[in-house]
Short mmCIF file of C-alpha atoms in Angstrom, two decimals:
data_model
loop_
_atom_site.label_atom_id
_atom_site.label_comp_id
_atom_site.label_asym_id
_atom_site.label_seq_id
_atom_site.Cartn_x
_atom_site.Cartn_y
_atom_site.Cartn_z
CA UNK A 1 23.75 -43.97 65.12
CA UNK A 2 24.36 -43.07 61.29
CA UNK A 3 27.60 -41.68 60.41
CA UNK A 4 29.07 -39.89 57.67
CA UNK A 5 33.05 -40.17 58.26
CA UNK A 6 35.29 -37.85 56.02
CA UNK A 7 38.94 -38.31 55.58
CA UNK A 8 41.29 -36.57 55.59
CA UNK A 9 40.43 -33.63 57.57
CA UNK A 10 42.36 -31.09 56.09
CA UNK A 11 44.72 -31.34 52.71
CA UNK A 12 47.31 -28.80 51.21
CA UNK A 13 48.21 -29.68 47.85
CA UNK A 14 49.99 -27.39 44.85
CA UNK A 15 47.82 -25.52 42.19
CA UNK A 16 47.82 -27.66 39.33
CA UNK A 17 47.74 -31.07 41.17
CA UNK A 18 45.19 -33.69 41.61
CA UNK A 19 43.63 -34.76 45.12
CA UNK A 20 41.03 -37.43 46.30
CA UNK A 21 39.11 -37.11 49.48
CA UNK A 22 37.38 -39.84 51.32
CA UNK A 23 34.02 -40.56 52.73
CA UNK A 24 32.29 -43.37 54.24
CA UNK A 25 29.26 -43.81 55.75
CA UNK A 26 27.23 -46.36 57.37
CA UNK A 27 23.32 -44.75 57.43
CA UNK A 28 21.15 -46.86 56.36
CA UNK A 29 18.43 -47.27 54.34
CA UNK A 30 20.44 -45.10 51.90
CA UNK A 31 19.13 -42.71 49.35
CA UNK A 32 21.65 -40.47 47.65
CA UNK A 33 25.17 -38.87 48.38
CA UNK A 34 26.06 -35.26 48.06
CA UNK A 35 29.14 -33.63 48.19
CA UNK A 36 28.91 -30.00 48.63
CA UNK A 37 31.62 -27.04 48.83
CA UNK A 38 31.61 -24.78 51.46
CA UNK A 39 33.74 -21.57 51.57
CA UNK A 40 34.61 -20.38 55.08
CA UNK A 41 31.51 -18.40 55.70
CA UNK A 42 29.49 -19.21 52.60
CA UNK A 43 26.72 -21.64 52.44
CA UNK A 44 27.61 -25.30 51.08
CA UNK A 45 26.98 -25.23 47.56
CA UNK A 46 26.14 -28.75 45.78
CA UNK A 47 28.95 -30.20 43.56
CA UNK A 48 27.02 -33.54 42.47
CA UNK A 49 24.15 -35.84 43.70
CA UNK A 50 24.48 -39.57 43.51
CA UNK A 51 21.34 -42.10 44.08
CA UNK A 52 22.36 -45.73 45.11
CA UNK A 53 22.26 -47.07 41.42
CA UNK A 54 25.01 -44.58 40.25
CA UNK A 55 28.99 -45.32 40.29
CA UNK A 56 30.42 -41.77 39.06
CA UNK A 57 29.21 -38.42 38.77
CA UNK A 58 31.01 -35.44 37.04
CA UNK A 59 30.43 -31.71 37.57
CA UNK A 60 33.39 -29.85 35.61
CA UNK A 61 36.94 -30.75 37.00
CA UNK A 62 35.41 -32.67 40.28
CA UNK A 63 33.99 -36.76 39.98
CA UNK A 64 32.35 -38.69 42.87
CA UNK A 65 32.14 -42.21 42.75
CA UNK A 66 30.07 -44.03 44.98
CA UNK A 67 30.33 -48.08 45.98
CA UNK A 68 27.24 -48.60 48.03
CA UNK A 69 28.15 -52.26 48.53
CA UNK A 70 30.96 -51.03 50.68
CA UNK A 71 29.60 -47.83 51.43
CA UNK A 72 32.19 -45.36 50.54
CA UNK A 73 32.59 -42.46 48.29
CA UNK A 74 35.20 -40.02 46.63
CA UNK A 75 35.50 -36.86 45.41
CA UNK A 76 38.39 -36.28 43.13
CA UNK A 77 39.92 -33.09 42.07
CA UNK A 78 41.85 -32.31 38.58
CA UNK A 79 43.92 -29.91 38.15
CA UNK A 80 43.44 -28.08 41.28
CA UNK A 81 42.83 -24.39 41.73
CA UNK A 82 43.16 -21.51 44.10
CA UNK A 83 39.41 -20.90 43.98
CA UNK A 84 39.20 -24.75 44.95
CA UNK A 85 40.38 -24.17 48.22
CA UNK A 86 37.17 -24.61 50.93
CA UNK A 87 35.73 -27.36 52.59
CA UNK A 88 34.14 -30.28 50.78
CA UNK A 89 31.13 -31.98 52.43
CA UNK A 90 30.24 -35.63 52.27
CA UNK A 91 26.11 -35.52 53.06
CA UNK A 92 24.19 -38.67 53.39
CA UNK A 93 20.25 -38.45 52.43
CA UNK A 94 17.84 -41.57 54.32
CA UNK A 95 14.79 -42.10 51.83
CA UNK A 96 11.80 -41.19 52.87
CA UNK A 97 8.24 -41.65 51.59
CA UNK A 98 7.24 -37.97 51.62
CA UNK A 99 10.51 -35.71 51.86
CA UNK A 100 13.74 -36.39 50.72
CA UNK A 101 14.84 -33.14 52.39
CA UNK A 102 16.79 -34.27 55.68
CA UNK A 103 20.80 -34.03 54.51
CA UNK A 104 23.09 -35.48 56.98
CA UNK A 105 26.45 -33.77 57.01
CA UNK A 106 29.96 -35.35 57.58
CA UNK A 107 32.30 -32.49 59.44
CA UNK A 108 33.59 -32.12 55.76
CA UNK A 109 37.64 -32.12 54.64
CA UNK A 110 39.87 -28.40 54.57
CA UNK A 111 41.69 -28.34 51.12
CA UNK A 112 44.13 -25.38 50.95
CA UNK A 113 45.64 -24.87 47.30
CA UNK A 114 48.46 -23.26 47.55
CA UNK A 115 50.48 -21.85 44.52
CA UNK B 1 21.12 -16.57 38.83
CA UNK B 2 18.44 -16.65 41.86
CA UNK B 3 19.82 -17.37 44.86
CA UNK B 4 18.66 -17.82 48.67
CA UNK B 5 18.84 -15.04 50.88
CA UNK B 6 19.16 -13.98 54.49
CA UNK B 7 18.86 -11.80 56.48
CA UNK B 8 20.67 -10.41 58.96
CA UNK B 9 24.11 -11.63 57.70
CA UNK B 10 24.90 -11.40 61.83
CA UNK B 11 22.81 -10.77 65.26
CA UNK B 12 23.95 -10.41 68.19
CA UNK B 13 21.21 -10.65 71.15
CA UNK B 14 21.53 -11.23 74.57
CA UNK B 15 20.73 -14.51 76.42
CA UNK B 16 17.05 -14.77 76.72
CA UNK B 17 15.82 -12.56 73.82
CA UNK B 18 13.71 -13.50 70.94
CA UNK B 19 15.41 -13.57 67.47
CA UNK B 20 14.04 -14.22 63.94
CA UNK B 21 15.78 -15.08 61.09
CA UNK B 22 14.69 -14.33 57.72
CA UNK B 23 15.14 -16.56 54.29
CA UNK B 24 13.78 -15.47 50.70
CA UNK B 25 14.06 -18.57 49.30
CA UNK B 26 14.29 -18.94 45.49
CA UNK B 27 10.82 -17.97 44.04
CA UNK B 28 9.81 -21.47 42.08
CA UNK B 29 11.12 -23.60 45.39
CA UNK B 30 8.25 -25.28 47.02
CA UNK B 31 10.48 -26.69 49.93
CA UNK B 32 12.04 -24.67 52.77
CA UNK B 33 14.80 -25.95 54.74
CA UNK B 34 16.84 -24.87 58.31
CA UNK B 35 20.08 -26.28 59.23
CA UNK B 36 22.68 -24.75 61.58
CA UNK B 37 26.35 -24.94 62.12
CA UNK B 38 28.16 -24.16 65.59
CA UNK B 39 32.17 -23.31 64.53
CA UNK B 40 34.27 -25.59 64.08
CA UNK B 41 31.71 -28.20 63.77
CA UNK B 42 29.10 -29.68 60.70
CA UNK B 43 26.21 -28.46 59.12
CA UNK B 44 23.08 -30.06 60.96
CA UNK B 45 19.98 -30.12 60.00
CA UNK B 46 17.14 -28.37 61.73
CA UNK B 47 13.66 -28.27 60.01
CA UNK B 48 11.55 -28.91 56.72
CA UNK B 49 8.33 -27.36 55.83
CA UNK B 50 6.51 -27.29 53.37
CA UNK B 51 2.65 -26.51 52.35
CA UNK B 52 2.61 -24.05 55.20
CA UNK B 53 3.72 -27.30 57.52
CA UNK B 54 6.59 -28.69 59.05
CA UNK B 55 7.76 -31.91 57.15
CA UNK B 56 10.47 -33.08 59.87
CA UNK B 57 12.52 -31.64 62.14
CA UNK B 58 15.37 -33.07 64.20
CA UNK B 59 15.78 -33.41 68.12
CA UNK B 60 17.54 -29.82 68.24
CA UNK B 61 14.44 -28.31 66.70
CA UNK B 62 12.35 -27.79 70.32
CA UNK B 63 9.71 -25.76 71.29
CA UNK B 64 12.35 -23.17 71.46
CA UNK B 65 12.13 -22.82 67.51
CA UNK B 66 9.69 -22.28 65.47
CA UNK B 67 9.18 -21.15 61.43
CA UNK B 68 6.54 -19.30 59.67
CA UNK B 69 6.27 -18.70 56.40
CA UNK B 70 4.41 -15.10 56.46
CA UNK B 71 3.68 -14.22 53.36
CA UNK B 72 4.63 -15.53 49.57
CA UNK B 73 8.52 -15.03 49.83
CA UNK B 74 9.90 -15.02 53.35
CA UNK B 75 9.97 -17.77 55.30
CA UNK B 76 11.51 -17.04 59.08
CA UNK B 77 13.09 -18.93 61.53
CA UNK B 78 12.17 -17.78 65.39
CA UNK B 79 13.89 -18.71 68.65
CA UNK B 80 12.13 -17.50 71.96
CA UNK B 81 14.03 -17.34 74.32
CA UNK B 82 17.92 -18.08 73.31
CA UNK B 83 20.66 -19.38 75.23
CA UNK B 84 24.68 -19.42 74.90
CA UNK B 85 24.58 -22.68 72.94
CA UNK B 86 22.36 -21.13 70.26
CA UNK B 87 25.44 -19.20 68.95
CA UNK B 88 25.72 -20.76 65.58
CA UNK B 89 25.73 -19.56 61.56
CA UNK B 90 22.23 -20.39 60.22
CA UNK B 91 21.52 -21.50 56.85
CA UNK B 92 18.23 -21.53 55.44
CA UNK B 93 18.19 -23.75 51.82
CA UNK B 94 15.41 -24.62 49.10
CA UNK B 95 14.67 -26.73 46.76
CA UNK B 96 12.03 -27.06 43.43
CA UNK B 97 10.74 -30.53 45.18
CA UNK B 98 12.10 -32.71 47.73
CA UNK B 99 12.61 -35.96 45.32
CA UNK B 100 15.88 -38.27 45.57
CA UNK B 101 18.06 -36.28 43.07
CA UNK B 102 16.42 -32.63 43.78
CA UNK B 103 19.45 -29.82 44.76
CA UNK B 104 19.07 -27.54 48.19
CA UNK B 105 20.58 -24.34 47.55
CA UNK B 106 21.54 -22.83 50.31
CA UNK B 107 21.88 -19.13 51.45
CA UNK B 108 25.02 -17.55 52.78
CA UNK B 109 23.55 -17.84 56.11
CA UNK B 110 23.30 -15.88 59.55
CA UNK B 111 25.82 -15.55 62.17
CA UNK B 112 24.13 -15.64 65.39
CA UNK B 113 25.95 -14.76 68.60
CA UNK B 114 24.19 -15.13 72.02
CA UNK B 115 25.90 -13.17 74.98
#
């Protein structure tokens, strides 16, 4: 069955700080990786998009990077903030030959910033 | 910015009753997308449509559900007959295409609770 495994599954780290959360996965054929931020009772909203070929993607103060030999990804976080804290979703995309449209979720890792 | 919406933001029903959900997507999105999310647990997807036809749809999506898109901006998700384990926050997304590097953006999603 394809996974998409996040670690840790929550984090509390100090305003200001740096953190790195984890996600591997084993579907397969592979497209593209997503990771997406959800606030509690918001819909996920995308961060960055990675195809197979790519190693890093920026979007501000967050970078993925993606090894698809080994078939795990990271998100990093600079310089955390308060508005950072929410859940940050790993999503896995299978390629298909007329939709690219079916995201598969991991259960996503809690980060609480805390002043 | 455009942005997906929904409608209601919560529904209650009682076991048994019909619901539908309603999405404006964003107005230039050609691709229509359901996922759902039961607490505590990850996003999953649901159903793709698009061209006034379902793309795929996962093994949750029975004949229990179906979508319509009615008219040039709302595109609805329907459940006949619901049951307990239908209780979930629904999020409809879009997207311009459905290519490898093409962003869903996702609605703030509806809170459905079966009794």
């Amino acid at each position: 069955k394809n996974q998409v495994e996040q670690s840790p599954q929550s984090l509390i780290i100090l305003e200001g700080k740096n953190c790195t959360l984890q996600c591997n996965y084993t579907v397969s054929p592979f497209s593209n990786l997503r990771w997406y931020k959800q606030d509690t009772g918001r819909g996920p909203v995308s961060l960055t998009i990675m195809t197979f070929s790519e190693n890093t993607k920026s979007n501000g103060r967050y970078t993925a990077t993606l090894d698809a030999d080994t078939k795990q990804s990271s998100l990093h976080i600079t310089a955390s903030q308060l508005s950072d804290s929410a859940s940050y979703i790993c999503v896995v995309t299978r390629p298909r030959t007329d939709s690219w449209g079916k995201l598969q979720f991991g259960a996503g890792t809690q980060v609480v910033v805390t002043p | 910015e455009p942005e997906v919406t929904q409608t209601p933001s919560h529904q209650v029903t009682q076991m048994g009753q019909e619901v539908i959900l309603r999405c404006v997507p964003i107005s230039n999105h050609l691709y229509f997308y359901w996922y759902r999310q039961i607490l505590g647990q990850k996003v999953e997807f649901l159903v793709s449509f698009y061209n006034n036809e379902i793309s795929e749809k996962s093994e949750i999506f029975d004949d229990q559900f179906s979508v319509e898109r009615p008219d040039g901006s709302n595109f609805t998700l329907k459940i006949r007959s619901t049951k307990l384990e239908d209780s979930a926050m629904y999020f409809c997304a879009s997207s311009e295409r459905a290519r490898r590097q093409d962003t869903q953006y996702f609605g703030p999603g509806t809170r459905l609770t079966v009794l």
